Protein backbone atom coordinates (compact mmCIF):
# COMPACT_ATOMS: atom_id res chain seq x y z
CA MET A 1 0.00 0.00 0.00
CA LYS A 2 2.86 2.36 0.83
CA LYS A 3 4.38 1.77 -2.63
CA ILE A 4 1.17 2.43 -4.54
CA PHE A 5 0.41 5.79 -2.92
CA PRO A 6 3.53 7.65 -4.22
CA LEU A 7 2.97 6.23 -7.70
CA LEU A 8 -0.63 7.42 -7.61
CA ILE A 9 0.44 10.93 -6.56
CA ILE A 10 3.05 11.11 -9.33
CA PHE A 11 0.52 9.89 -11.87
CA LEU A 12 -2.02 12.54 -10.83
CA PHE A 13 0.56 15.35 -11.04
CA LEU A 14 1.75 14.31 -14.48
CA GLN A 15 -1.81 14.09 -15.79
CA SER A 16 -2.72 17.63 -14.79
CA CYS A 17 0.49 19.54 -15.51
CA GLY A 18 0.30 19.43 -19.32
CA TYR A 19 3.32 17.15 -19.68
CA THR A 20 4.21 16.33 -23.27
CA PRO A 21 7.29 14.51 -24.53
CA ILE A 22 10.01 16.82 -25.82
CA TYR A 23 10.22 15.06 -29.19
CA SER A 24 6.50 15.10 -29.93
CA PHE A 25 7.20 17.67 -32.66
CA GLN A 26 6.79 15.10 -35.43
CA ASN A 27 3.05 15.65 -35.42
CA LYS A 28 3.56 19.42 -35.65
CA ILE A 29 5.71 19.49 -38.80
CA ASN A 30 4.04 21.97 -41.11
CA PHE A 31 6.60 22.41 -43.85
CA LYS A 32 7.98 20.58 -46.83
CA LEU A 33 11.75 20.12 -46.99
CA ASN A 34 13.28 20.32 -50.44
CA ILE A 35 16.97 19.50 -50.89
CA ILE A 36 18.31 21.76 -53.64
CA GLU A 37 22.00 21.06 -53.09
CA ILE A 38 23.92 18.43 -51.15
CA ASP A 39 27.68 18.31 -51.07
CA GLY A 40 30.47 16.62 -49.14
CA SER A 41 30.81 13.04 -47.94
CA SER A 42 28.89 10.69 -50.22
CA LYS A 43 28.62 8.15 -47.39
CA MET A 44 26.83 10.67 -45.17
CA ASN A 45 24.80 12.17 -48.03
CA ASP A 46 23.20 8.83 -48.92
CA ILE A 47 22.14 8.24 -45.31
CA PHE A 48 20.92 11.84 -45.00
CA LYS A 49 18.66 11.61 -48.08
CA ILE A 50 16.96 8.54 -46.66
CA GLN A 51 16.44 9.95 -43.17
CA ILE A 52 15.23 13.44 -44.13
CA LYS A 53 12.12 12.04 -45.84
CA ARG A 54 10.54 11.16 -42.46
CA PHE A 55 10.53 14.81 -41.43
CA SER A 56 8.84 16.38 -44.42
CA ASP A 57 5.12 17.03 -44.81
CA LYS A 58 4.50 16.60 -48.53
CA THR A 59 1.05 18.19 -48.33
CA SER A 60 2.20 21.42 -46.69
CA GLU A 61 2.14 24.75 -48.53
CA LYS A 62 5.19 26.06 -46.67
CA LYS A 63 8.32 24.96 -48.53
CA LEU A 64 11.86 25.21 -47.16
CA ASP A 65 14.83 24.73 -49.48
CA LEU A 66 17.94 23.14 -47.99
CA LYS A 67 21.57 23.36 -49.02
CA ILE A 68 23.54 20.75 -47.12
CA PHE A 69 27.26 20.20 -46.67
CA THR A 70 28.49 17.07 -44.90
CA TYR A 71 32.00 16.25 -43.76
CA TYR A 72 33.41 12.95 -42.51
CA GLU A 73 36.99 12.30 -41.45
CA LYS A 74 38.52 9.23 -39.85
CA SER A 75 42.00 9.76 -38.45
CA ILE A 76 44.35 7.51 -36.48
CA LEU A 77 44.88 8.50 -32.84
CA THR A 78 47.13 5.72 -31.53
CA LYS A 79 49.14 2.83 -32.92
CA ASN A 80 50.56 -0.28 -31.29
CA LYS A 81 54.19 -1.45 -31.47
CA LYS A 82 53.55 -3.14 -34.83
CA GLY A 83 52.38 0.15 -36.31
CA GLU A 84 48.73 -0.93 -36.53
CA ALA A 85 46.06 1.58 -35.63
CA THR A 86 44.38 0.91 -32.27
CA LYS A 87 42.19 4.01 -31.89
CA PHE A 88 40.49 6.26 -34.41
CA ASN A 89 38.91 9.69 -34.18
CA ILE A 90 35.78 10.06 -36.30
CA LYS A 91 34.82 13.67 -37.00
CA LYS A 92 31.39 14.44 -38.46
CA ILE A 93 29.96 17.80 -39.51
CA ILE A 94 26.65 18.80 -41.11
CA ASN A 95 25.97 22.37 -42.22
CA PHE A 96 22.39 23.30 -43.12
CA LYS A 97 21.53 26.42 -45.08
CA ILE A 98 17.77 26.93 -45.00
CA ILE A 99 16.36 29.15 -47.70
CA ASN A 100 12.77 30.34 -47.61
CA SER A 101 11.00 33.36 -49.05
CA GLU A 102 11.74 35.52 -46.02
CA ASN A 103 15.37 34.84 -45.11
CA GLU A 104 18.27 32.40 -44.91
CA GLU A 105 19.37 30.54 -41.79
CA ASN A 106 22.54 28.57 -41.16
CA HIS A 107 22.75 25.71 -38.70
CA SER A 108 25.79 23.57 -38.05
CA PHE A 109 26.15 20.38 -36.04
CA ASN A 110 29.41 18.56 -35.36
CA SER A 111 30.62 15.65 -33.32
CA GLU A 112 33.81 13.73 -32.67
CA THR A 113 33.90 10.12 -31.55
CA ILE A 114 36.87 8.02 -30.45
CA VAL A 115 36.60 4.41 -31.61
CA ASP A 116 38.74 1.39 -30.78
CA ASN A 117 39.95 -0.69 -33.71
CA MET A 118 38.26 -4.07 -34.02
CA SER A 119 39.83 -7.20 -35.45
CA ASP A 120 36.73 -7.87 -37.55
CA LYS A 121 36.69 -5.19 -40.28
CA PHE A 122 33.06 -5.93 -41.20
CA GLU A 123 31.95 -5.23 -37.62
CA GLN A 124 34.17 -2.14 -37.55
CA ASN A 125 32.50 -0.79 -40.69
CA ASN A 126 29.00 -1.54 -39.35
CA TYR A 127 29.82 0.22 -36.08
CA GLU A 128 31.12 3.31 -37.87
CA ASN A 129 28.01 3.37 -40.08
CA SER A 130 25.76 3.22 -37.02
CA ILE A 131 27.69 6.14 -35.47
CA ILE A 132 27.14 8.16 -38.65
CA GLU A 133 23.44 7.23 -38.84
CA ASN A 134 22.87 8.23 -35.21
CA PHE A 135 24.67 11.55 -35.70
CA ILE A 136 22.66 12.37 -38.82
CA SER A 137 19.38 11.39 -37.17
CA SER A 138 20.04 13.50 -34.08
CA SER A 139 21.18 16.46 -36.21
CA ILE A 140 18.01 16.31 -38.30
CA GLU A 141 15.86 16.09 -35.16
CA LYS A 142 17.61 19.12 -33.65
CA LEU A 143 17.11 21.07 -36.88
CA ILE A 144 13.42 20.14 -37.10
CA LEU A 145 12.97 21.08 -33.45
CA LYS A 146 14.46 24.53 -34.14
CA LEU A 147 12.36 24.99 -37.26
CA SER A 148 9.17 23.86 -35.52
CA ALA A 149 9.71 26.38 -32.73
CA ASN A 150 9.66 29.27 -35.24
């Protein structure tokens, strides 16, 4: 009984305070995203083109044109005694230039990740791809969140 009472109180407070999840913006997207130029890393560009489609309302009258520049760099941080790479630094950058009838906005997102070298190159490649996909997805969500707030 003592355990149920605090849960009931928390439930009642959350019901009446107007709580909404922070990423509930997907239902409030009221613009169509049109990529007019995409440049940079082809690996990141292909992933970006696939993921951006989820965040565009094709029926909306408001159209935003995007110019996108992506950058991906993988550099060696440390080597072992044999001269083989043991740690890598993966640097990722996305620059968005949003063009609409009123003005232009620039948004940039970047991230660096340190990755250990794996003996299985297939797994290494899959891991790096998942890092890139997560970075692109979070960058798009941050951009949409900023655009939805306007």
